[in-house]
Amino acid sequence: MTGTQTYIQENKEKFLEELLALLRIPSVSADPAYASDVRKTADFVAEKLTAAGADNVKLYETAGYPIVYGDKLIDPNLPTILVYGHYDVQPPDPIELWDSPPFEPVIKQTKLHPEGAIFARGACDDKGQAYMHVKAFEAMMANGDLPCNVKFMIEGEEEVGSDNLGIFCKEYAEMLACDVVLLSDTSVIANDVPSITVGLRGLSYVEVEVVGPNKDLHSGVYGGAVGNPVNIICEMIASMKDENKHITIPGFYDDVVTVSDADRAKMNEAPFDLSEYKDALSIDEIQGEKGYSVLELTSIRPTLDVNGIWGGYIGEGAKTVLPSKANAKISMRLVPNQDPEKITKLFQEHFESIAPASVKVTVTPHHGGMPAVTPTDTVEYRAASLAMKETYGKEPIPQRSGGSIPIVALFEEVFGVKSVMLGFGLDSDDIHSPNEHYGLFNYYKGIETIPYFYKYYAELKTK
Ligand code: BES
Ligand code: MN
Ligand code: MN
C-alpha cells in the first residue's frame, strides 16, 4: 500500500482540481430545470472512472437519471466490493443565504476545518465523498495494487428517493453481485474521533392539505364563525405530540425496537458537548422526547417534523384574509423495526380522524425508506475499523446516524450483503443547508483510508 499512499500524496492538487470541476456542475435532481446538468455530471463521473482504469464503464438509462456503472474484475477468487455513491445534490435554496455561489466552489478555513474546507452544494453530500472512491481506485490501479474486485454504481437520484436505483438493482442483480457494499455518505464524530456508521433511520414523508371555505374570505366579515384552515392545521400538528414530546399517533411506537440500557450507556460514551452543540446552532435550549440524550434523540428515537408549511397571505404588509386552505410537508424519521408504509397509513388514519368537521383533509404520501442497522461482529466492520485505525491512529467508534439512505436496506434485501458506511463528513458540514462544505482533511483522509479497507477486506474475507 505504500506506493498507493505515495501516489495519493503526490496527486493531492490534481484530486482537488477534479473535485472542484465536478462541483461546478449543478446536478440538482429535484428540479427539472437542471436536467441537462445532471446528465453532464453522470458523463463526468463515467469519464473519470474510465481514466482511473475501470472497465465496462457505461451509463445505464432509467426512467429518471442514469446510473454510472464501471468495474475492475481481477480474480473470481477474490472478494468483490460494490461501491455506491450519488452524484446528484440537493437544491441550493435559499440561495441568498450562501456566502459564495453554491456552484462556484471556494476554499475557506473554519473553526473545525483549519486546513480549509470546500464550500459548494454537494461538496460533502455526496460528490466529495463519492469522488474519494474514484481517486482511491485510481491510486490503487496506478500502483498495480488493487487487492480485490470492485464494481462502481453511482446514481443521480438519491436526493429524490432512489426509486429507479431500486428497479436497476433488481434487474441487474447478477451484474451487481458482490460480497459487500461500500459507501461514503455519512459522517465521523470529529476529525480526531473517527467513527463508523452502523445505523440509519428510515423515513415516512407525507404532504397534507386542509381545506375550509371554497375561497379566501374577509377575516372580519367571516372570522369567528368559519374554521380557518391555517389555524386548524397548526392545532392538528401541535396535537400530534404530548407534553413529553411523545408522538400521539396511535400505534406509532408499536414496532420500535427498544435499545438495551447497556447499549444506550455505550452510545452515550461518544464524545458530545451540549453547550458547543447549542452554540453552533444559536439555540438556548434543546427540546425532545423526555428521558433521552441528544445522541439518542437523533439516532434511536423516531421523530415527526414539519418540513414546510404554507397558506394564507404572506406578501408585504397586512391583508385581512381567512384563507381557504393550508398545506404542510411532514417527515417522520423511523427506527428499527418501524415500517414506513405502515407508519404512513397510521399517520393518514390519525390525521383524518382528528380533523374537525369544519374542514376537509387529504394526506398524500411521498417517498419513504426503511431504517438500517449493521452489526459490528462481521469481517466487513472489522476491515473498516482496521482501515480507520491505520489512517487515524485510533480505533473508530460505531455510531448510529439520524439520517436516511433508503437504498441501504434494499441492498441487503436484493444482494443479501451488508453495507459498510465509511463516511468522512462532519455533521456540522451543513449538508442540505446554505454553505455546505467538506474539509480538505476529510477528503484526503477518505482517499487514504479506502485502499486500506480493500486491503483488510481481501485479507479477512475468505471466499
Ligand atoms: N447522505 C444523506 C444521508 C445522511 C446524512 C446520513 C448524514 C447520515 C448522515 C443523504 O443524501 C440524504 O440526504 N438522505 C435523505 C433521504 C432521502 C430519501 C431524500 C435524508 O436523510 O433526508
Ligand atoms: Mn447523501
Ligand atoms: Mn442528502
CSV table of C-alpha atoms and ligand atoms in Angstrom, one decimal:
chain,number,residue,atom,x,y,z
A,1,MET,CA,0.0,0.0,0.0
A,2,THR,CA,3.0,2.4,0.3
A,3,GLY,CA,3.0,3.0,-3.5
A,4,THR,CA,-0.7,3.8,-3.4
A,5,GLN,CA,-0.3,6.2,-0.4
A,6,THR,CA,2.7,7.9,-2.1
A,7,TYR,CA,0.6,8.3,-5.3
A,8,ILE,CA,-2.1,10.0,-3.2
A,9,GLN,CA,0.3,12.4,-1.6
A,10,GLU,CA,1.8,13.3,-5.0
A,11,ASN,CA,-1.6,13.9,-6.6
A,12,LYS,CA,-3.4,15.9,-4.0
A,13,GLU,CA,-3.6,19.0,-6.2
A,14,LYS,CA,-5.0,17.1,-9.1
A,15,PHE,CA,-7.5,15.3,-6.9
A,16,LEU,CA,-8.7,18.6,-5.6
A,17,GLU,CA,-9.0,20.3,-9.0
A,18,GLU,CA,-11.0,17.5,-10.4
A,19,LEU,CA,-13.5,17.6,-7.4
A,20,LEU,CA,-13.8,21.4,-7.9
A,21,ALA,CA,-14.7,20.8,-11.6
A,22,LEU,CA,-17.3,18.2,-10.5
A,23,LEU,CA,-18.8,20.6,-8.0
A,24,ARG,CA,-19.2,23.3,-10.7
A,25,ILE,CA,-21.9,21.2,-12.5
A,26,PRO,CA,-25.2,21.9,-10.8
A,27,SER,CA,-26.7,18.4,-10.5
A,28,VAL,CA,-29.9,19.2,-8.7
A,29,SER,CA,-32.1,16.1,-9.2
A,30,ALA,CA,-35.3,17.6,-7.6
A,31,ASP,CA,-35.6,20.4,-10.2
A,32,PRO,CA,-36.2,19.6,-13.9
A,33,ALA,CA,-34.5,22.9,-14.8
A,34,TYR,CA,-31.1,21.3,-14.1
A,35,ALA,CA,-31.8,18.1,-16.1
A,36,SER,CA,-29.0,18.6,-18.7
A,37,ASP,CA,-26.5,19.4,-15.9
A,38,VAL,CA,-27.4,16.3,-14.0
A,39,ARG,CA,-26.7,14.3,-17.2
A,40,LYS,CA,-23.4,16.2,-17.7
A,41,THR,CA,-22.4,15.1,-14.2
A,42,ALA,CA,-23.1,11.5,-15.0
A,43,ASP,CA,-20.8,11.9,-18.1
A,44,PHE,CA,-18.1,13.5,-15.9
A,45,VAL,CA,-18.1,10.6,-13.4
A,46,ALA,CA,-18.1,8.0,-16.2
A,47,GLU,CA,-15.2,9.7,-17.9
A,48,LYS,CA,-13.2,9.8,-14.6
A,49,LEU,CA,-13.9,6.2,-13.8
A,50,THR,CA,-12.6,5.2,-17.2
A,51,ALA,CA,-9.5,7.3,-16.8
A,52,ALA,CA,-8.9,5.7,-13.4
A,53,GLY,CA,-8.8,2.3,-15.0
A,54,ALA,CA,-12.3,0.9,-14.8
A,55,ASP,CA,-13.7,-1.5,-17.4
A,56,ASN,CA,-17.2,-1.7,-18.7
A,57,VAL,CA,-18.0,1.9,-17.9
A,58,LYS,CA,-21.5,2.7,-19.0
A,59,LEU,CA,-24.4,4.9,-18.2
A,60,TYR,CA,-27.5,2.8,-17.6
A,61,GLU,CA,-30.6,4.8,-18.5
A,62,THR,CA,-33.5,4.7,-16.2
A,63,ALA,CA,-36.9,6.4,-16.1
A,64,GLY,CA,-35.0,9.3,-14.4
A,65,TYR,CA,-31.3,10.0,-14.4
A,66,PRO,CA,-28.7,7.5,-15.5
A,67,ILE,CA,-26.7,5.2,-13.2
A,68,VAL,CA,-23.0,5.2,-13.7
A,69,TYR,CA,-21.5,1.7,-13.7
A,70,GLY,CA,-17.9,0.6,-14.1
A,71,ASP,CA,-15.9,-2.3,-12.7
A,72,LYS,CA,-12.5,-3.9,-12.4
A,73,LEU,CA,-12.7,-7.7,-12.0
A,74,ILE,CA,-9.3,-9.1,-11.5
A,75,ASP,CA,-9.8,-12.5,-10.0
A,76,PRO,CA,-13.0,-14.5,-9.3
A,77,ASN,CA,-11.3,-16.0,-6.2
A,78,LEU,CA,-11.1,-12.6,-4.6
A,79,PRO,CA,-14.0,-10.8,-2.9
A,80,THR,CA,-15.9,-8.1,-4.7
A,81,ILE,CA,-16.7,-4.7,-3.3
A,82,LEU,CA,-19.7,-2.8,-4.8
A,83,VAL,CA,-19.0,1.0,-4.3
A,84,TYR,CA,-22.2,3.1,-4.1
A,85,GLY,CA,-22.5,6.8,-4.2
A,86,HIS,CA,-24.7,9.6,-5.6
A,87,TYR,CA,-23.7,12.4,-7.9
A,88,ASP,CA,-27.0,14.4,-7.5
A,89,VAL,CA,-27.3,17.1,-4.9
A,90,GLN,CA,-30.0,19.0,-3.0
A,91,PRO,CA,-31.4,22.3,-4.4
A,92,PRO,CA,-29.2,25.2,-3.2
A,93,ASP,CA,-32.2,27.3,-1.9
A,94,PRO,CA,-32.3,29.6,-0.2
A,95,ILE,CA,-29.6,30.9,-2.4
A,96,GLU,CA,-29.4,34.3,-0.7
A,97,LEU,CA,-28.1,32.7,2.4
A,98,TRP,CA,-24.9,31.4,0.8
A,99,ASP,CA,-21.7,33.4,1.4
A,100,SER,CA,-20.5,32.4,-2.1
A,101,PRO,CA,-22.3,30.9,-5.1
A,102,PRO,CA,-23.3,27.3,-4.5
A,103,PHE,CA,-21.8,26.0,-7.7
A,104,GLU,CA,-18.6,28.1,-7.7
A,105,PRO,CA,-16.6,26.2,-5.1
A,106,VAL,CA,-14.2,28.2,-2.9
A,107,ILE,CA,-11.8,27.0,-0.1
A,108,LYS,CA,-12.0,28.7,3.3
A,109,GLN,CA,-10.9,27.9,6.8
A,110,THR,CA,-13.4,27.3,9.5
A,111,LYS,CA,-13.0,26.5,13.2
A,112,LEU,CA,-13.5,22.8,12.6
A,113,HIS,CA,-11.6,22.8,9.4
A,114,PRO,CA,-8.3,24.7,10.0
A,115,GLU,CA,-6.8,23.1,6.9
A,116,GLY,CA,-9.6,24.6,4.8
A,117,ALA,CA,-12.9,23.3,3.5
A,118,ILE,CA,-14.5,23.4,0.1
A,119,PHE,CA,-17.7,25.4,0.1
A,120,ALA,CA,-20.2,24.2,-2.6
A,121,ARG,CA,-23.5,22.3,-2.8
A,122,GLY,CA,-22.7,18.6,-2.9
A,123,ALA,CA,-19.1,19.1,-1.5
A,124,CYS,CA,-19.9,16.7,1.3
A,125,ASP,CA,-23.2,15.2,0.2
A,126,ASP,CA,-22.2,13.3,-1.8
A,127,LYS,CA,-19.9,14.4,-4.6
A,128,GLY,CA,-16.8,14.9,-2.5
A,129,GLN,CA,-17.4,11.6,-0.7
A,130,ALA,CA,-18.3,9.6,-3.8
A,131,TYR,CA,-15.3,11.0,-5.7
A,132,MET,CA,-12.9,9.9,-2.9
A,133,HIS,CA,-13.6,6.3,-4.1
A,134,VAL,CA,-12.8,7.1,-7.7
A,135,LYS,CA,-9.5,8.6,-6.6
A,136,ALA,CA,-8.6,5.8,-4.2
A,137,PHE,CA,-9.3,3.4,-7.0
A,138,GLU,CA,-7.1,5.4,-9.4
A,139,ALA,CA,-4.3,5.3,-6.8
A,140,MET,CA,-4.5,1.5,-6.3
A,141,MET,CA,-4.7,1.0,-10.1
A,142,ALA,CA,-1.7,3.2,-10.8
A,143,ASN,CA,0.3,1.1,-8.4
A,144,GLY,CA,-0.9,-2.3,-9.6
A,145,ASP,CA,-2.1,-2.7,-6.0
A,146,LEU,CA,-5.9,-3.5,-6.3
A,147,PRO,CA,-6.5,-6.1,-3.6
A,148,CYS,CA,-10.0,-7.2,-4.7
A,149,ASN,CA,-12.6,-6.9,-7.4
A,150,VAL,CA,-14.6,-3.7,-7.5
A,151,LYS,CA,-17.8,-2.5,-9.1
A,152,PHE,CA,-19.0,1.1,-9.0
A,153,MET,CA,-22.6,2.2,-9.0
A,154,ILE,CA,-23.1,5.9,-8.7
A,155,GLU,CA,-26.6,7.1,-9.0
A,156,GLY,CA,-28.2,10.5,-9.7
A,157,GLU,CA,-31.5,10.3,-7.8
A,158,GLU,CA,-30.6,9.7,-4.1
A,159,GLU,CA,-31.9,13.0,-3.0
A,160,VAL,CA,-35.3,12.2,-4.6
A,161,GLY,CA,-35.7,8.7,-3.2
A,162,SER,CA,-33.6,6.3,-5.4
A,163,ASP,CA,-36.8,4.8,-6.9
A,164,ASN,CA,-35.1,3.9,-10.2
A,165,LEU,CA,-32.0,2.6,-8.5
A,166,GLY,CA,-34.1,0.1,-6.7
A,167,ILE,CA,-35.5,-1.1,-10.0
A,168,PHE,CA,-32.0,-1.2,-11.5
A,169,CYS,CA,-30.6,-3.3,-8.6
A,170,LYS,CA,-33.3,-5.9,-9.1
A,171,GLU,CA,-32.9,-6.0,-12.8
A,172,TYR,CA,-29.1,-6.2,-12.8
A,173,ALA,CA,-28.7,-8.2,-9.6
A,174,GLU,CA,-26.4,-10.6,-11.4
A,175,MET,CA,-24.1,-8.0,-12.8
A,176,LEU,CA,-24.0,-6.3,-9.4
A,177,ALA,CA,-23.3,-9.4,-7.4
A,178,CYS,CA,-20.9,-8.6,-4.6
A,179,ASP,CA,-19.7,-9.5,-1.1
A,180,VAL,CA,-20.2,-6.1,0.4
A,181,VAL,CA,-21.4,-2.6,-0.4
A,182,LEU,CA,-19.1,0.2,0.5
A,183,LEU,CA,-20.4,3.8,0.7
A,184,SER,CA,-19.3,7.1,2.0
A,185,ASP,CA,-22.4,9.3,2.5
A,186,THR,CA,-22.4,9.7,6.3
A,187,SER,CA,-20.2,11.4,9.0
A,188,VAL,CA,-17.5,10.8,11.5
A,189,ILE,CA,-17.9,12.2,15.0
A,190,ALA,CA,-15.0,14.6,14.7
A,191,ASN,CA,-11.7,14.7,12.8
A,192,ASP,CA,-9.9,13.4,15.8
A,193,VAL,CA,-12.8,11.0,16.8
A,194,PRO,CA,-13.2,8.5,13.9
A,195,SER,CA,-16.4,6.6,13.8
A,196,ILE,CA,-18.2,4.1,11.5
A,197,THR,CA,-22.0,4.5,10.9
A,198,VAL,CA,-23.8,1.3,11.9
A,199,GLY,CA,-27.4,2.5,11.7
A,200,LEU,CA,-29.6,4.8,9.6
A,201,ARG,CA,-33.1,6.0,10.3
A,202,GLY,CA,-35.9,5.2,8.0
A,203,LEU,CA,-38.3,7.8,6.6
A,204,SER,CA,-42.0,8.3,6.1
A,205,TYR,CA,-42.9,11.6,4.3
A,206,VAL,CA,-46.3,13.0,3.7
A,207,GLU,CA,-47.9,16.1,2.4
A,208,VAL,CA,-51.2,17.3,4.0
A,209,GLU,CA,-53.8,19.7,2.8
A,210,VAL,CA,-56.5,21.2,4.9
A,211,VAL,CA,-59.4,22.9,3.1
A,212,GLY,CA,-62.0,25.1,4.6
A,213,PRO,CA,-64.3,27.6,2.7
A,214,ASN,CA,-64.4,27.5,-1.1
A,215,LYS,CA,-62.5,30.8,-1.4
A,216,ASP,CA,-60.4,33.2,0.7
A,217,LEU,CA,-62.7,35.2,2.8
A,218,HIS,CA,-62.8,38.6,4.6
A,219,SER,CA,-61.4,37.8,8.0
A,220,GLY,CA,-63.7,40.4,9.7
A,221,VAL,CA,-66.9,39.5,7.9
A,222,TYR,CA,-66.5,35.7,8.3
A,223,GLY,CA,-63.8,35.4,11.0
A,224,GLY,CA,-65.1,33.7,14.2
A,225,ALA,CA,-67.7,31.5,12.6
A,226,VAL,CA,-65.8,29.8,9.8
A,227,GLY,CA,-63.0,27.3,10.5
A,228,ASN,CA,-59.6,28.8,9.5
A,229,PRO,CA,-57.5,26.1,7.8
A,230,VAL,CA,-54.2,27.6,8.8
A,231,ASN,CA,-55.3,27.8,12.5
A,232,ILE,CA,-56.6,24.2,12.2
A,233,ILE,CA,-53.5,22.7,10.5
A,234,CYS,CA,-51.4,24.2,13.3
A,235,GLU,CA,-53.7,22.8,16.0
A,236,MET,CA,-53.7,19.4,14.3
A,237,ILE,CA,-49.9,19.2,14.0
A,238,ALA,CA,-49.4,20.5,17.6
A,239,SER,CA,-51.7,17.8,18.9
A,240,MET,CA,-49.5,15.1,17.4
A,241,LYS,CA,-47.0,15.5,20.3
A,242,ASP,CA,-47.8,15.4,24.0
A,243,GLU,CA,-46.2,17.4,26.8
A,244,ASN,CA,-43.3,15.0,26.9
A,245,LYS,CA,-42.8,15.3,23.1
A,246,HIS,CA,-44.1,11.8,22.7
A,247,ILE,CA,-45.8,11.3,19.3
A,248,THR,CA,-49.5,10.7,19.8
A,249,ILE,CA,-50.4,8.8,16.7
A,250,PRO,CA,-52.0,5.6,18.0
A,251,GLY,CA,-49.7,2.6,17.2
A,252,PHE,CA,-46.7,4.8,16.2
A,253,TYR,CA,-44.3,3.2,18.7
A,254,ASP,CA,-45.7,-0.3,18.5
A,255,ASP,CA,-42.8,-1.8,16.4
A,256,VAL,CA,-40.0,0.3,17.8
A,257,VAL,CA,-37.1,-1.9,18.9
A,258,THR,CA,-36.1,-1.0,22.5
A,259,VAL,CA,-32.4,-0.4,22.8
A,260,SER,CA,-31.0,-2.1,25.9
A,261,ASP,CA,-29.7,0.1,28.8
A,262,ALA,CA,-26.2,-1.3,28.3
A,263,ASP,CA,-26.3,-0.2,24.6
A,264,ARG,CA,-27.7,3.2,25.5
A,265,ALA,CA,-24.9,3.7,28.0
A,266,LYS,CA,-22.3,2.8,25.4
A,267,MET,CA,-23.9,5.1,22.9
A,268,ASN,CA,-23.7,7.9,25.3
A,269,GLU,CA,-19.9,7.4,25.9
A,270,ALA,CA,-19.3,9.0,22.5
A,271,PRO,CA,-17.9,12.5,22.9
A,272,PHE,CA,-20.6,15.1,22.8
A,273,ASP,CA,-20.6,18.7,24.2
A,274,LEU,CA,-24.1,20.1,24.7
A,275,SER,CA,-23.1,23.7,25.1
A,276,GLU,CA,-21.0,23.6,21.9
A,277,TYR,CA,-23.9,22.0,20.1
A,278,LYS,CA,-26.3,24.7,21.3
A,279,ASP,CA,-23.8,27.5,20.5
A,280,ALA,CA,-23.2,26.2,16.9
A,281,LEU,CA,-27.0,26.4,16.3
A,282,SER,CA,-27.6,29.6,18.3
A,283,ILE,CA,-30.2,27.9,20.4
A,284,ASP,CA,-30.6,28.4,24.2
A,285,GLU,CA,-32.1,25.0,24.9
A,286,ILE,CA,-32.7,21.7,23.1
A,287,GLN,CA,-36.1,20.0,23.2
A,288,GLY,CA,-37.1,16.5,22.6
A,289,GLU,CA,-38.7,13.3,23.9
A,290,LYS,CA,-38.3,13.2,27.7
A,291,GLY,CA,-35.7,10.9,29.0
A,292,TYR,CA,-33.3,10.7,26.1
A,293,SER,CA,-30.0,12.4,25.3
A,294,VAL,CA,-29.3,14.4,22.2
A,295,LEU,CA,-27.3,11.5,20.7
A,296,GLU,CA,-30.3,9.1,21.4
A,297,LEU,CA,-32.9,11.6,20.2
A,298,THR,CA,-31.1,11.9,16.8
A,299,SER,CA,-30.4,8.2,16.3
A,300,ILE,CA,-32.5,5.6,18.1
A,301,ARG,CA,-35.8,7.5,18.5
A,302,PRO,CA,-38.3,8.3,15.8
A,303,THR,CA,-39.4,11.9,15.0
A,304,LEU,CA,-42.2,13.9,13.5
A,305,ASP,CA,-41.3,17.2,12.0
A,306,VAL,CA,-42.9,19.8,9.7
A,307,ASN,CA,-40.5,20.5,6.8
A,308,GLY,CA,-42.6,23.3,5.3
A,309,ILE,CA,-45.9,24.9,5.9
A,310,TRP,CA,-47.9,27.4,3.9
A,311,GLY,CA,-51.2,29.0,3.4
A,312,GLY,CA,-52.9,32.4,3.5
A,313,TYR,CA,-51.3,35.8,2.8
A,314,ILE,CA,-47.5,36.0,3.1
A,315,GLY,CA,-46.9,39.1,0.9
A,316,GLU,CA,-45.9,42.6,2.0
A,317,GLY,CA,-47.9,44.4,4.7
A,318,ALA,CA,-51.2,43.1,6.2
A,319,LYS,CA,-54.1,41.6,4.2
A,320,THR,CA,-57.1,40.7,6.3
A,321,VAL,CA,-58.0,37.3,4.9
A,322,LEU,CA,-59.3,34.0,6.2
A,323,PRO,CA,-57.6,31.5,3.9
A,324,SER,CA,-59.4,28.8,2.0
A,325,LYS,CA,-56.7,26.2,2.6
A,326,ALA,CA,-53.4,25.3,4.2
A,327,ASN,CA,-50.7,22.8,3.5
A,328,ALA,CA,-47.7,21.2,5.2
A,329,LYS,CA,-44.9,18.7,4.4
A,330,ILE,CA,-44.2,16.4,7.3
A,331,SER,CA,-41.4,13.9,7.7
A,332,MET,CA,-41.2,11.1,10.2
A,333,ARG,CA,-37.8,9.6,10.9
A,334,LEU,CA,-38.1,5.9,11.8
A,335,VAL,CA,-36.0,3.5,13.7
A,336,PRO,CA,-35.7,-0.3,13.5
A,337,ASN,CA,-38.3,-2.1,13.2
A,338,GLN,CA,-40.8,0.6,12.1
A,339,ASP,CA,-42.2,0.1,8.6
A,340,PRO,CA,-42.6,3.3,6.5
A,341,GLU,CA,-45.7,2.1,4.7
A,342,LYS,CA,-47.4,1.2,8.0
A,343,ILE,CA,-46.4,4.4,9.6
A,344,THR,CA,-47.7,6.4,6.7
A,345,LYS,CA,-51.0,4.6,6.9
A,346,LEU,CA,-51.2,5.2,10.7
A,347,PHE,CA,-50.5,8.9,10.1
A,348,GLN,CA,-53.1,9.2,7.4
A,349,GLU,CA,-55.8,7.5,9.5
A,350,HIS,CA,-55.0,9.6,12.5
A,351,PHE,CA,-54.8,12.9,10.6
A,352,GLU,CA,-58.2,12.2,9.1
A,353,SER,CA,-59.7,11.2,12.4
A,354,ILE,CA,-58.6,14.4,14.2
A,355,ALA,CA,-59.8,16.8,11.5
A,356,PRO,CA,-62.7,18.9,12.8
A,357,ALA,CA,-65.9,18.8,10.7
A,358,SER,CA,-65.3,22.4,9.5
A,359,VAL,CA,-62.5,21.3,7.1
A,360,LYS,CA,-61.7,18.5,4.7
A,361,VAL,CA,-58.2,17.0,4.8
A,362,THR,CA,-56.1,15.0,2.3
A,363,VAL,CA,-52.9,13.2,3.0
A,364,THR,CA,-50.5,12.4,0.1
A,365,PRO,CA,-47.6,10.1,0.8
A,366,HIS,CA,-44.2,10.8,-0.7
A,367,HIS,CA,-41.2,8.5,-0.9
A,368,GLY,CA,-40.2,6.7,2.2
A,369,GLY,CA,-37.4,4.4,3.2
A,370,MET,CA,-36.5,1.6,5.6
A,371,PRO,CA,-34.2,2.0,8.6
A,372,ALA,CA,-31.0,0.0,8.6
A,373,VAL,CA,-28.6,-1.4,11.2
A,374,THR,CA,-25.3,-3.2,10.6
A,375,PRO,CA,-23.7,-5.5,13.1
A,376,THR,CA,-20.1,-4.9,14.3
A,377,ASP,CA,-19.1,-8.5,14.7
A,378,THR,CA,-18.5,-9.0,11.0
A,379,VAL,CA,-15.4,-9.1,8.7
A,380,GLU,CA,-16.9,-6.1,6.9
A,381,TYR,CA,-17.0,-4.0,10.0
A,382,ARG,CA,-13.6,-5.2,11.2
A,383,ALA,CA,-12.0,-4.4,7.9
A,384,ALA,CA,-13.4,-0.9,8.1
A,385,SER,CA,-12.3,-0.5,11.7
A,386,LEU,CA,-8.7,-1.6,10.9
A,387,ALA,CA,-8.6,0.8,7.9
A,388,MET,CA,-9.6,3.8,10.0
A,389,LYS,CA,-7.2,2.8,12.8
A,390,GLU,CA,-4.4,2.7,10.2
A,391,THR,CA,-5.1,6.3,9.0
A,392,TYR,CA,-6.4,8.0,12.1
A,393,GLY,CA,-4.2,6.2,14.6
A,394,LYS,CA,-7.1,5.2,16.8
A,395,GLU,CA,-9.9,2.8,16.7
A,396,PRO,CA,-13.2,4.1,15.3
A,397,ILE,CA,-16.4,4.2,17.4
A,398,PRO,CA,-19.5,2.5,16.0
A,399,GLN,CA,-22.3,5.1,15.7
A,400,ARG,CA,-25.9,5.2,14.6
A,401,SER,CA,-26.8,8.2,12.4
A,402,GLY,CA,-30.0,10.1,12.3
A,403,GLY,CA,-30.1,10.5,8.5
A,404,SER,CA,-31.6,8.1,6.0
A,405,ILE,CA,-30.2,6.3,2.9
A,406,PRO,CA,-33.2,4.2,1.9
A,407,ILE,CA,-31.4,2.2,-0.6
A,408,VAL,CA,-29.1,0.6,2.0
A,409,ALA,CA,-32.0,-1.6,3.3
A,410,LEU,CA,-32.7,-2.6,-0.3
A,411,PHE,CA,-29.0,-3.7,-0.9
A,412,GLU,CA,-29.4,-6.2,1.9
A,413,GLU,CA,-32.7,-7.4,0.5
A,414,VAL,CA,-31.6,-7.7,-3.1
A,415,PHE,CA,-27.9,-8.6,-2.9
A,416,GLY,CA,-28.0,-10.3,0.5
A,417,VAL,CA,-25.0,-8.4,1.7
A,418,LYS,CA,-24.1,-5.9,4.4
A,419,SER,CA,-23.2,-2.3,3.7
A,420,VAL,CA,-20.2,-0.6,5.2
A,421,MET,CA,-20.9,3.1,5.8
A,422,LEU,CA,-17.5,4.6,5.8
A,423,GLY,CA,-18.4,8.3,5.9
A,424,PHE,CA,-15.9,11.1,6.4
A,425,GLY,CA,-18.1,14.2,6.6
A,426,LEU,CA,-18.9,16.1,9.8
A,427,ASP,CA,-22.5,16.6,11.0
A,428,SER,CA,-21.7,20.3,11.0
A,429,ASP,CA,-20.8,20.4,7.3
A,430,ASP,CA,-24.2,22.0,6.5
A,431,ILE,CA,-25.4,19.3,4.1
A,432,HIS,CA,-28.8,20.3,2.6
A,433,SER,CA,-28.2,23.8,4.1
A,434,PRO,CA,-26.7,27.0,2.8
A,435,ASN,CA,-22.8,27.0,2.8
A,436,GLU,CA,-22.4,23.2,2.6
A,437,HIS,CA,-18.7,22.4,2.9
A,438,TYR,CA,-16.3,19.5,3.1
A,439,GLY,CA,-13.0,19.6,4.8
A,440,LEU,CA,-9.8,19.0,2.8
A,441,PHE,CA,-8.6,16.9,5.7
A,442,ASN,CA,-11.7,14.8,5.3
A,443,TYR,CA,-11.4,14.5,1.6
A,444,TYR,CA,-7.8,13.3,1.7
A,445,LYS,CA,-8.3,11.2,4.8
A,446,GLY,CA,-11.1,9.4,2.9
A,447,ILE,CA,-8.9,8.7,-0.1
A,448,GLU,CA,-6.1,7.4,2.1
A,449,THR,CA,-8.4,5.2,4.2
A,450,ILE,CA,-10.4,3.5,1.4
A,451,PRO,CA,-7.5,1.5,0.0
A,452,TYR,CA,-6.8,0.0,3.4
A,453,PHE,CA,-10.4,-1.1,3.6
A,454,TYR,CA,-9.8,-3.0,0.3
A,455,LYS,CA,-6.6,-4.5,1.7
A,456,TYR,CA,-8.1,-5.6,5.0
A,457,TYR,CA,-11.3,-6.9,3.5
A,458,ALA,CA,-9.3,-9.0,1.0
A,459,GLU,CA,-7.3,-10.4,3.9
A,460,LEU,CA,-10.1,-11.1,6.2
A,461,LYS,CA,-12.7,-12.3,3.8
A,462,THR,CA,-12.0,-15.9,2.8
A,463,LYS,CA,-14.2,-17.0,-0.1
B,1,BES,N1,-26.2,11.5,2.8
B,1,BES,C1,-27.5,11.8,3.3
B,1,BES,C2,-28.0,11.0,4.5
B,1,BES,C3,-27.1,11.1,5.7
B,1,BES,C4,-26.6,12.3,6.1
B,1,BES,C5,-26.9,10.0,6.5
B,1,BES,C6,-25.8,12.5,7.2
B,1,BES,C7,-26.1,10.2,7.6
B,1,BES,C8,-25.6,11.4,8.0
B,1,BES,C9,-28.5,11.5,2.1
B,1,BES,O1,-28.0,12.1,0.9
B,1,BES,C10,-29.8,12.2,2.4
B,1,BES,O2,-29.9,13.4,2.5
B,1,BES,N2,-30.9,11.4,2.6
B,1,BES,C11,-32.2,11.9,2.8
B,1,BES,C12,-33.2,10.9,2.5
B,1,BES,C13,-33.7,10.9,1.0
B,1,BES,C14,-34.9,9.9,0.9
B,1,BES,C15,-34.0,12.2,0.5
B,1,BES,C16,-32.4,12.3,4.2
B,1,BES,O3,-31.8,11.8,5.1
B,1,BES,O4,-33.1,13.3,4.4
B,2,MN,MN,-26.1,11.7,0.6
B,3,MN,MN,-28.6,14.3,1.0
